[in-house]
Amino acid sequence: MALVNENYCNLKESYLFADIAKKVSAYAKEHPEKKIIRLGIGDVTRPLAACVVKAMEKAVAEMGVQDTFRGYGPEQGYGFLHDAIVKYYASFGVALESNEIFISDGAKSDCGNITDIFSNANTILIPDPVYPVYLDTNVMCGRKIIYMEGKPENNFLPMPDENVHADVIYLCSPNNPTGAVYTKEQLEKWVAYALKNDAVILYDAAYEAFVVDPAIPRSIFTVEGAKKCAIELCSLSKTAGFTGTRCGYTVVPQALVRKTAAGQEMSLNKMWLRRQTTKFNGVPYIIQRGAEAVFSEEGIAQCRANIAYYQENARIMMAGFDKLGIKYFGGVHSPYIWLQCPQGMTSWEFFDYLLENMAVVGTPGAGFGTMGEGYFRLTAFGSRENTIEAMDRIVAGLKNL
Ligand code: MLT
C-alpha cells in the first residue's frame, strides 16, 4: 500500500493566495457589475523591459536555426547569466564566483527545494509574520519549527535570542509581508548568531531592488562572515517583472560547509549542485537570455524605471493612509504597505470589509502568521490608475468609519 506524506495533514487546507483567489472569484461571480481592484498577491503589472523582450526575441530566432539551436542547457544555468550576476553583485560590493550561482525558475521553487539538502532533524527558526512558503515547505517535511515574533515594538524585525537554538533560519529583507528592512548592524548580529550556532541562514532577497538607501544591505553577503553561514535566494519576479516569465537565482557560497549527524563534512554548494542536476533541467535558454539583459546597463535602467513607477504607487498609498491616520509599515524600501486594520478589525474582517464595500482586494495579515493578526498587506504593484482609484475608494470608505 502506498502511504502518503502525512505531514500534509498538518498544512492549512489551501495556500494563502489560492484561498484569496477563491474568495475573490466567488465575490466577482455574485457582483459582475463591480470593478474589483486587486492589490492582494504581489504580482507586477508593468510590461517587461524593452531590451529584455529584444534579447528573448533574438534567442527565439536562434532556436529556429540549425547552427544556433540549443537543447538541454547546464542545470545550474548558462555561464553568460552567471557572469552578468557576478557583475551585478560586484556593483554593491559582493564578490562571487560563477559556480556559487544557480539559476532557477524563481525564488519560490528554490525556497521549497532547498529543504532537500537539510536534515529533517533540524530546528527551523521562522519569523512571524512571514512569507507562507517558508513555513509550509518545512511542515511538509515534518520539521520542528520555532517562531520569532515580528511586532511594532521591534519594527517587525526580530533579532536573535541567545537562549534559543536554531539550525536553519529564514530571513527576508526587504520583508514580505511587512516591508521592514534589516540594517547592516542587525544582519551582522544574525551572522554572528549563525556562526556561533553552526546554523545556516536562508536569506530571501527577492525585494532587494526596492532598497533606496545605499546603507541598507541588498545582499547578506555584504556582511563579513556571511559566506560561511548563509544561502541567498533571489528572483527577477519583482526586480524585472518576471512573475510570469520565471527566473531566479540562488547563491550557495563555496565556503559554506556543514556536517552530517555522523560528523562528515559536506559542501552545501556541492549538495545543491547534486540536487539540481538530479531533479532540475534548467531554465529555458530564451528566458536566460532575457534575464541576462536585465543585468545589462540598459536593462538595469529600464527595470529601475518600472520600480520607480511602483515606488510612486507606494507613495500615493502612504499619503492616503496618512490622511486617514492609519498606522502602517513598509512602502519605502518595499512594494508592500503593512497597515493596522482600523477599528480593531481582525485581518479577515478587514479583508471582507474592503472587498464588500470598496471592491478592493488585499492580503490579510493573519495569513502570514499569528503575529499578522490585526494587520493587512496591500501591494504597490498595481497600475497607477487602479492604485489611485483604490486609494480614493479606501479614503472615502474609511474616513467616517
Ligand atoms: C506575495 O504576494 O507574497 C508574492 O507575490 C508571492 C510570491 O512571490 O510567491
Short mmCIF file of C-alpha atoms and ligand atoms in Angstrom, two decimals:
data_model
loop_
_atom_site.label_atom_id
_atom_site.label_comp_id
_atom_site.label_asym_id
_atom_site.label_seq_id
_atom_site.Cartn_x
_atom_site.Cartn_y
_atom_site.Cartn_z
CA MET A 1 0.00 0.00 0.00
CA ALA A 2 1.34 3.42 -0.94
CA LEU A 3 1.37 5.61 2.16
CA VAL A 4 1.18 9.33 1.65
CA ASN A 5 3.24 12.01 3.35
CA GLU A 6 1.19 12.50 6.50
CA ASN A 7 2.83 15.86 7.18
CA TYR A 8 0.42 17.28 4.61
CA CYS A 9 -2.33 16.72 7.21
CA ASN A 10 -0.64 19.47 9.23
CA LEU A 11 -0.97 22.09 6.49
CA LYS A 12 -3.80 24.57 6.15
CA GLU A 13 -6.22 23.31 3.53
CA SER A 14 -5.02 25.67 0.83
CA TYR A 15 -2.16 28.03 0.07
CA LEU A 16 -2.87 31.60 1.23
CA PHE A 17 -3.07 33.19 -2.21
CA ALA A 18 -5.14 30.32 -3.61
CA ASP A 19 -7.56 30.87 -0.74
CA ILE A 20 -7.86 34.57 -1.50
CA ALA A 21 -8.27 33.97 -5.25
CA LYS A 22 -11.15 31.60 -4.48
CA LYS A 23 -12.92 34.18 -2.29
CA VAL A 24 -12.43 36.95 -4.84
CA SER A 25 -13.73 34.88 -7.73
CA ALA A 26 -16.84 33.98 -5.70
CA TYR A 27 -17.40 37.69 -5.00
CA ALA A 28 -16.85 38.58 -8.68
CA LYS A 29 -19.43 36.00 -9.71
CA GLU A 30 -22.01 37.44 -7.29
CA HIS A 31 -21.23 41.05 -8.28
CA PRO A 32 -20.48 41.12 -12.00
CA GLU A 33 -21.18 44.88 -12.06
CA LYS A 34 -18.30 45.72 -9.68
CA LYS A 35 -14.82 46.67 -10.86
CA ILE A 36 -12.60 44.77 -8.47
CA ILE A 37 -9.13 46.20 -7.88
CA ARG A 38 -6.61 43.55 -6.91
CA LEU A 39 -3.86 44.69 -4.57
CA GLY A 40 -3.52 41.30 -2.91
CA ILE A 41 -0.85 39.00 -4.33
CA GLY A 42 2.37 40.83 -5.17
CA ASP A 43 2.05 40.43 -8.90
CA VAL A 44 3.60 43.01 -11.19
CA THR A 45 1.66 44.91 -13.87
CA ARG A 46 4.36 46.76 -15.86
CA PRO A 47 5.43 45.01 -19.06
CA LEU A 48 8.91 43.54 -19.46
CA ALA A 49 11.70 45.99 -20.25
CA ALA A 50 12.16 46.55 -23.99
CA CYS A 51 15.76 45.26 -24.00
CA VAL A 52 14.63 42.05 -22.23
CA VAL A 53 12.00 41.40 -24.89
CA LYS A 54 14.54 42.09 -27.63
CA ALA A 55 17.02 39.64 -26.11
CA MET A 56 14.36 36.94 -25.84
CA GLU A 57 13.23 37.53 -29.45
CA LYS A 58 16.80 37.11 -30.59
CA ALA A 59 17.07 33.90 -28.59
CA VAL A 60 13.83 32.57 -30.09
CA ALA A 61 15.24 33.21 -33.57
CA GLU A 62 18.46 31.35 -32.62
CA MET A 63 16.42 28.35 -31.53
CA GLY A 64 14.89 28.15 -35.02
CA VAL A 65 18.22 27.93 -36.81
CA GLN A 66 20.25 24.73 -37.06
CA ASP A 67 23.59 26.26 -36.13
CA THR A 68 22.37 28.13 -33.07
CA PHE A 69 19.70 25.73 -31.81
CA ARG A 70 20.23 24.53 -28.21
CA GLY A 71 18.89 21.50 -26.39
CA TYR A 72 19.48 20.81 -22.71
CA GLY A 73 21.48 23.53 -21.04
CA PRO A 74 23.55 23.33 -17.86
CA GLU A 75 21.17 22.60 -14.95
CA GLN A 76 22.74 25.38 -12.89
CA GLY A 77 22.36 27.96 -15.66
CA TYR A 78 24.40 29.31 -18.55
CA GLY A 79 27.78 30.95 -17.97
CA PHE A 80 26.66 34.17 -19.66
CA LEU A 81 23.97 34.67 -17.00
CA HIS A 82 26.33 33.76 -14.15
CA ASP A 83 28.78 36.37 -15.45
CA ALA A 84 26.04 39.01 -15.59
CA ILE A 85 25.00 38.25 -11.99
CA VAL A 86 28.62 38.26 -10.77
CA LYS A 87 28.94 41.77 -12.24
CA TYR A 88 25.64 42.86 -10.67
CA TYR A 89 26.73 41.73 -7.20
CA ALA A 90 30.09 43.45 -7.67
CA SER A 91 28.16 46.71 -8.15
CA PHE A 92 27.14 46.56 -4.49
CA GLY A 93 30.44 45.28 -3.25
CA VAL A 94 29.94 41.50 -3.19
CA ALA A 95 32.48 39.25 -4.92
CA LEU A 96 31.00 35.94 -6.12
CA GLU A 97 32.37 33.04 -8.14
CA SER A 98 30.15 31.99 -11.02
CA ASN A 99 29.91 28.44 -9.63
CA GLU A 100 28.28 29.87 -6.50
CA ILE A 101 25.25 30.97 -8.55
CA PHE A 102 22.43 28.60 -9.50
CA ILE A 103 19.78 29.79 -11.95
CA SER A 104 16.24 28.60 -11.28
CA ASP A 105 12.65 29.25 -12.25
CA GLY A 106 12.21 31.55 -9.26
CA ALA A 107 12.85 32.04 -5.57
CA LYS A 108 9.64 30.29 -4.53
CA SER A 109 10.77 27.00 -6.09
CA ASP A 110 14.25 27.25 -4.64
CA CYS A 111 12.83 28.19 -1.27
CA GLY A 112 10.89 24.93 -1.23
CA ASN A 113 13.54 22.78 -2.90
CA ILE A 114 16.43 23.90 -0.68
CA THR A 115 14.81 21.91 2.14
CA ASP A 116 16.16 18.79 0.31
CA ILE A 117 19.73 19.44 1.41
CA PHE A 118 18.94 19.82 5.13
CA SER A 119 18.19 17.06 7.61
CA ASN A 120 14.65 16.77 8.94
CA ALA A 121 16.21 16.75 12.41
CA ASN A 122 16.95 20.47 12.16
CA THR A 123 15.09 23.08 14.19
CA ILE A 124 13.81 25.76 11.86
CA LEU A 125 13.51 29.37 13.02
CA ILE A 126 10.93 31.37 11.15
CA PRO A 127 9.86 34.97 11.63
CA ASP A 128 6.17 35.58 12.23
CA PRO A 129 4.61 37.17 10.18
CA VAL A 130 6.30 35.60 7.18
CA TYR A 131 6.01 34.58 3.51
CA PRO A 132 4.00 31.36 3.95
CA VAL A 133 6.27 29.24 1.74
CA TYR A 134 8.98 29.04 4.44
CA LEU A 135 6.56 27.54 6.90
CA ASP A 136 4.55 25.30 4.57
CA THR A 137 7.60 23.69 2.93
CA ASN A 138 9.04 22.78 6.33
CA VAL A 139 5.70 21.50 7.60
CA MET A 140 5.70 19.23 4.53
CA CYS A 141 8.98 17.72 5.79
CA GLY A 142 7.69 17.36 9.35
CA ARG A 143 10.37 19.57 10.85
CA LYS A 144 10.39 21.24 14.23
CA ILE A 145 9.55 24.89 13.68
CA ILE A 146 10.03 27.70 16.15
CA TYR A 147 8.98 31.28 15.67
CA MET A 148 10.37 34.70 16.37
CA GLU A 149 7.89 37.48 16.78
CA GLY A 150 7.76 40.46 14.48
CA LYS A 151 5.80 43.28 16.10
CA PRO A 152 5.58 47.05 16.08
CA GLU A 153 7.93 47.19 19.12
CA ASN A 154 10.76 45.70 17.04
CA ASN A 155 9.59 47.29 13.78
CA PHE A 156 8.75 43.76 12.58
CA LEU A 157 12.47 42.93 12.60
CA PRO A 158 13.06 40.11 15.09
CA MET A 159 16.62 39.76 16.33
CA PRO A 160 18.47 36.64 17.53
CA ASP A 161 17.82 35.37 21.03
CA GLU A 162 20.93 33.76 22.54
CA ASN A 163 18.72 31.47 24.63
CA VAL A 164 17.06 29.94 21.58
CA HIS A 165 18.87 27.38 19.46
CA ALA A 166 18.04 27.14 15.77
CA ASP A 167 19.75 25.24 12.94
CA VAL A 168 18.16 26.85 9.91
CA ILE A 169 16.96 30.45 9.99
CA TYR A 170 14.79 32.20 7.44
CA LEU A 171 15.26 35.94 6.98
CA CYS A 172 13.59 38.12 4.37
CA SER A 173 14.71 41.71 3.82
CA PRO A 174 13.09 43.85 2.48
CA ASN A 175 10.46 41.82 4.21
CA ASN A 176 7.44 40.17 2.75
CA PRO A 177 4.87 40.97 4.10
CA THR A 178 5.84 43.87 6.38
CA GLY A 179 8.20 45.85 4.12
CA ALA A 180 10.68 46.14 7.02
CA VAL A 181 14.41 46.15 6.22
CA TYR A 182 17.35 45.00 8.31
CA THR A 183 20.27 47.37 8.71
CA LYS A 184 23.82 46.12 8.26
CA GLU A 185 24.37 46.13 12.04
CA GLN A 186 21.29 43.96 12.54
CA LEU A 187 22.40 41.49 9.87
CA GLU A 188 25.84 41.36 11.49
CA LYS A 189 24.12 40.15 14.67
CA TRP A 190 22.30 37.45 12.72
CA VAL A 191 25.53 36.33 11.03
CA ALA A 192 27.30 36.22 14.41
CA TYR A 193 24.46 34.12 15.84
CA ALA A 194 24.50 31.72 12.87
CA LEU A 195 28.28 31.28 13.04
CA LYS A 196 28.14 30.65 16.79
CA ASN A 197 25.37 28.06 16.43
CA ASP A 198 26.66 26.45 13.21
CA ALA A 199 23.29 27.43 11.78
CA VAL A 200 22.51 28.34 8.18
CA ILE A 201 20.59 31.49 7.25
CA LEU A 202 18.31 31.20 4.23
CA TYR A 203 18.21 34.83 3.16
CA ASP A 204 15.40 35.84 0.83
CA ALA A 205 16.49 38.91 -1.10
CA ALA A 206 13.67 38.86 -3.66
CA TYR A 207 12.87 42.52 -2.98
CA GLU A 208 16.45 43.87 -2.90
CA ALA A 209 15.89 46.10 -5.95
CA PHE A 210 13.45 48.20 -3.89
CA VAL A 211 16.09 49.33 -1.39
CA VAL A 212 16.61 53.05 -1.85
CA ASP A 213 19.13 53.77 0.93
CA PRO A 214 22.64 52.65 -0.10
CA ALA A 215 23.48 52.00 3.57
CA ILE A 216 20.88 49.20 3.71
CA PRO A 217 22.24 45.82 2.56
CA ARG A 218 20.84 44.39 -0.65
CA SER A 219 22.61 41.11 -0.01
CA ILE A 220 23.54 39.31 3.19
CA PHE A 221 26.95 38.76 1.65
CA THR A 222 27.76 42.42 2.29
CA VAL A 223 28.23 41.22 5.88
CA GLU A 224 31.61 39.72 6.75
CA GLY A 225 31.42 36.02 7.54
CA ALA A 226 28.06 35.53 5.78
CA LYS A 227 29.57 33.25 3.14
CA LYS A 228 30.27 30.75 5.93
CA CYS A 229 26.67 30.70 7.14
CA ALA A 230 24.19 31.89 4.51
CA ILE A 231 22.44 30.99 1.29
CA GLU A 232 20.78 33.82 -0.62
CA LEU A 233 17.63 33.37 -2.69
CA CYS A 234 16.83 35.95 -5.29
CA SER A 235 14.36 36.44 -8.06
CA LEU A 236 13.74 38.51 -11.15
CA SER A 237 10.00 38.49 -10.45
CA LYS A 238 9.90 41.81 -8.67
CA THR A 239 13.23 43.19 -9.91
CA ALA A 240 12.35 42.86 -13.57
CA GLY A 241 8.69 41.88 -13.80
CA PHE A 242 9.37 38.15 -14.30
CA THR A 243 6.43 36.81 -12.24
CA GLY A 244 5.09 35.13 -15.38
CA THR A 245 8.41 34.72 -17.16
CA ARG A 246 10.02 32.80 -14.26
CA CYS A 247 13.68 33.19 -13.47
CA GLY A 248 15.55 33.48 -10.20
CA TYR A 249 18.88 32.52 -8.70
CA THR A 250 20.27 31.10 -5.51
CA VAL A 251 23.75 31.82 -4.23
CA VAL A 252 25.38 28.98 -2.32
CA PRO A 253 28.92 30.02 -1.33
CA GLN A 254 31.83 27.61 -1.71
CA ALA A 255 32.80 28.42 1.88
CA LEU A 256 29.53 27.02 3.26
CA VAL A 257 30.23 23.66 4.90
CA ARG A 258 28.18 21.77 7.48
CA LYS A 259 28.24 18.26 8.90
CA THR A 260 26.07 15.15 8.74
CA ALA A 261 24.79 13.74 12.05
CA ALA A 262 27.76 11.34 11.93
CA GLY A 263 30.18 14.24 11.57
CA GLN A 264 31.06 14.05 7.87
CA GLU A 265 31.76 17.50 6.38
CA MET A 266 29.70 18.37 3.34
CA SER A 267 29.85 21.31 0.95
CA LEU A 268 26.35 22.78 0.59
CA ASN A 269 27.34 24.13 -2.82
CA LYS A 270 28.17 20.60 -3.99
CA MET A 271 24.99 19.21 -2.43
CA TRP A 272 22.83 21.83 -4.14
CA LEU A 273 24.57 21.16 -7.47
CA ARG A 274 23.91 17.45 -6.98
CA ARG A 275 20.28 18.13 -6.14
CA GLN A 276 19.72 20.45 -9.10
CA THR A 277 21.48 18.25 -11.66
CA THR A 278 19.34 15.32 -10.50
CA LYS A 279 15.95 16.97 -10.16
CA PHE A 280 16.03 20.01 -12.47
CA ASN A 281 16.79 20.52 -16.14
CA GLY A 282 17.47 24.22 -16.02
CA VAL A 283 15.68 27.39 -17.09
CA PRO A 284 14.93 27.75 -20.82
CA TYR A 285 17.72 29.35 -22.88
CA ILE A 286 15.31 32.03 -24.15
CA ILE A 287 14.41 33.11 -20.61
CA GLN A 288 18.05 33.13 -19.50
CA ARG A 289 18.92 35.44 -22.40
CA GLY A 290 16.13 37.75 -21.24
CA ALA A 291 17.49 37.56 -17.69
CA GLU A 292 20.99 38.39 -18.92
CA ALA A 293 19.56 41.56 -20.49
CA VAL A 294 18.07 42.55 -17.11
CA PHE A 295 21.62 42.95 -15.76
CA SER A 296 22.93 44.99 -18.71
CA GLU A 297 23.30 48.73 -18.20
CA GLU A 298 20.24 49.33 -20.36
CA GLY A 299 18.30 46.59 -18.56
CA ILE A 300 19.08 47.95 -15.11
CA ALA A 301 17.93 51.43 -16.19
CA GLN A 302 14.71 50.13 -17.76
CA CYS A 303 13.86 47.87 -14.81
CA ARG A 304 14.64 50.69 -12.36
CA ALA A 305 12.13 52.87 -14.22
CA ASN A 306 9.44 50.24 -13.56
CA ILE A 307 10.46 50.03 -9.90
CA ALA A 308 10.24 53.83 -9.66
CA TYR A 309 6.69 53.56 -11.02
CA TYR A 310 5.74 51.12 -8.22
CA GLN A 311 7.51 53.30 -5.66
CA GLU A 312 5.34 56.21 -6.75
CA ASN A 313 2.28 53.96 -6.26
CA ALA A 314 3.53 53.23 -2.75
CA ARG A 315 3.85 56.96 -2.06
CA ILE A 316 0.26 57.50 -3.23
CA MET A 317 -0.90 54.74 -0.91
CA MET A 318 1.08 56.03 2.06
CA ALA A 319 -0.35 59.53 1.51
CA GLY A 320 -3.87 58.04 1.64
CA PHE A 321 -3.19 56.23 4.91
CA ASP A 322 -1.55 59.34 6.35
CA LYS A 323 -4.75 61.23 5.56
CA LEU A 324 -6.75 58.57 7.38
CA GLY A 325 -4.35 58.50 10.31
CA ILE A 326 -3.88 54.76 9.84
CA LYS A 327 -0.56 53.40 11.05
CA TYR A 328 1.49 51.46 8.50
CA PHE A 329 4.95 49.98 7.97
CA GLY A 330 6.92 49.40 4.76
CA GLY A 331 6.29 51.22 1.50
CA VAL A 332 9.72 52.87 1.35
CA HIS A 333 12.23 50.10 0.61
CA SER A 334 9.45 47.77 -0.38
CA PRO A 335 6.41 47.43 -2.65
CA TYR A 336 4.29 46.41 0.34
CA ILE A 337 2.31 48.58 2.74
CA TRP A 338 1.62 46.77 6.01
CA LEU A 339 -1.17 48.57 7.80
CA GLN A 340 -3.01 48.25 11.03
CA CYS A 341 -6.62 47.25 10.47
CA PRO A 342 -8.93 50.10 11.51
CA GLN A 343 -11.38 49.88 14.40
CA GLY A 344 -9.72 46.79 15.85
CA MET A 345 -10.97 44.62 12.99
CA THR A 346 -9.30 41.27 12.51
CA SER A 347 -7.36 40.79 9.27
CA TRP A 348 -10.06 38.69 7.65
CA GLU A 349 -12.82 41.03 8.84
CA PHE A 350 -10.98 43.90 7.16
CA PHE A 351 -10.44 41.77 4.04
CA ASP A 352 -14.21 41.19 3.80
CA TYR A 353 -14.97 44.82 4.63
CA LEU A 354 -12.69 46.15 1.88
CA LEU A 355 -13.94 43.66 -0.67
CA GLU A 356 -17.62 44.13 0.06
CA ASN A 357 -17.65 47.91 0.49
CA MET A 358 -14.87 49.08 -1.80
CA ALA A 359 -14.24 46.12 -4.12
CA VAL A 360 -10.53 46.27 -3.24
CA VAL A 361 -8.56 43.09 -2.60
CA GLY A 362 -5.66 42.95 -0.17
CA THR A 363 -3.97 40.22 1.86
CA PRO A 364 -4.99 39.59 5.49
CA GLY A 365 -2.00 39.78 7.80
CA ALA A 366 -3.16 36.68 9.67
CA GLY A 367 -2.41 34.68 6.50
CA PHE A 368 1.29 35.36 7.20
CA GLY A 369 1.19 34.09 10.79
CA THR A 370 -0.45 34.72 14.12
CA MET A 371 1.56 37.92 14.67
CA GLY A 372 0.00 39.26 11.48
CA GLU A 373 -3.44 39.28 13.05
CA GLY A 374 -4.88 42.78 13.04
CA TYR A 375 -2.69 43.79 10.10
CA PHE A 376 -3.26 43.90 6.38
CA ARG A 377 -0.95 43.96 3.34
CA LEU A 378 -1.50 45.99 0.18
CA THR A 379 0.79 45.83 -2.82
CA ALA A 380 2.06 48.79 -4.83
CA PHE A 381 2.39 46.58 -7.93
CA GLY A 382 -0.96 47.70 -9.37
CA SER A 383 -1.35 50.07 -12.31
CA ARG A 384 -1.23 53.78 -11.46
CA GLU A 385 -4.86 54.19 -12.43
CA ASN A 386 -6.02 51.31 -10.22
CA THR A 387 -3.83 52.40 -7.32
CA ILE A 388 -5.30 55.89 -7.37
CA GLU A 389 -8.83 54.57 -7.71
CA ALA A 390 -8.36 52.02 -4.92
CA MET A 391 -6.95 54.66 -2.58
CA ASP A 392 -9.79 57.08 -3.43
CA ARG A 393 -12.27 54.35 -2.55
CA ILE A 394 -10.40 53.44 0.65
CA VAL A 395 -10.05 57.05 1.84
CA ALA A 396 -13.72 57.78 1.10
CA GLY A 397 -14.85 54.49 2.63
CA LEU A 398 -12.79 54.65 5.82
CA LYS A 399 -12.77 58.33 6.67
CA ASN A 400 -16.04 58.19 8.58
CA LEU A 401 -15.64 54.70 9.94
C1 MLT B 1 3.33 37.66 -2.46
O1 MLT B 1 2.31 38.25 -2.82
O2 MLT B 1 3.61 37.47 -1.29
C2 MLT B 1 4.26 37.17 -3.51
O3 MLT B 1 3.90 37.64 -4.76
C3 MLT B 1 4.24 35.73 -3.56
C4 MLT B 1 5.43 35.18 -4.27
O4 MLT B 1 6.37 35.92 -4.59
O5 MLT B 1 5.43 33.98 -4.47
#
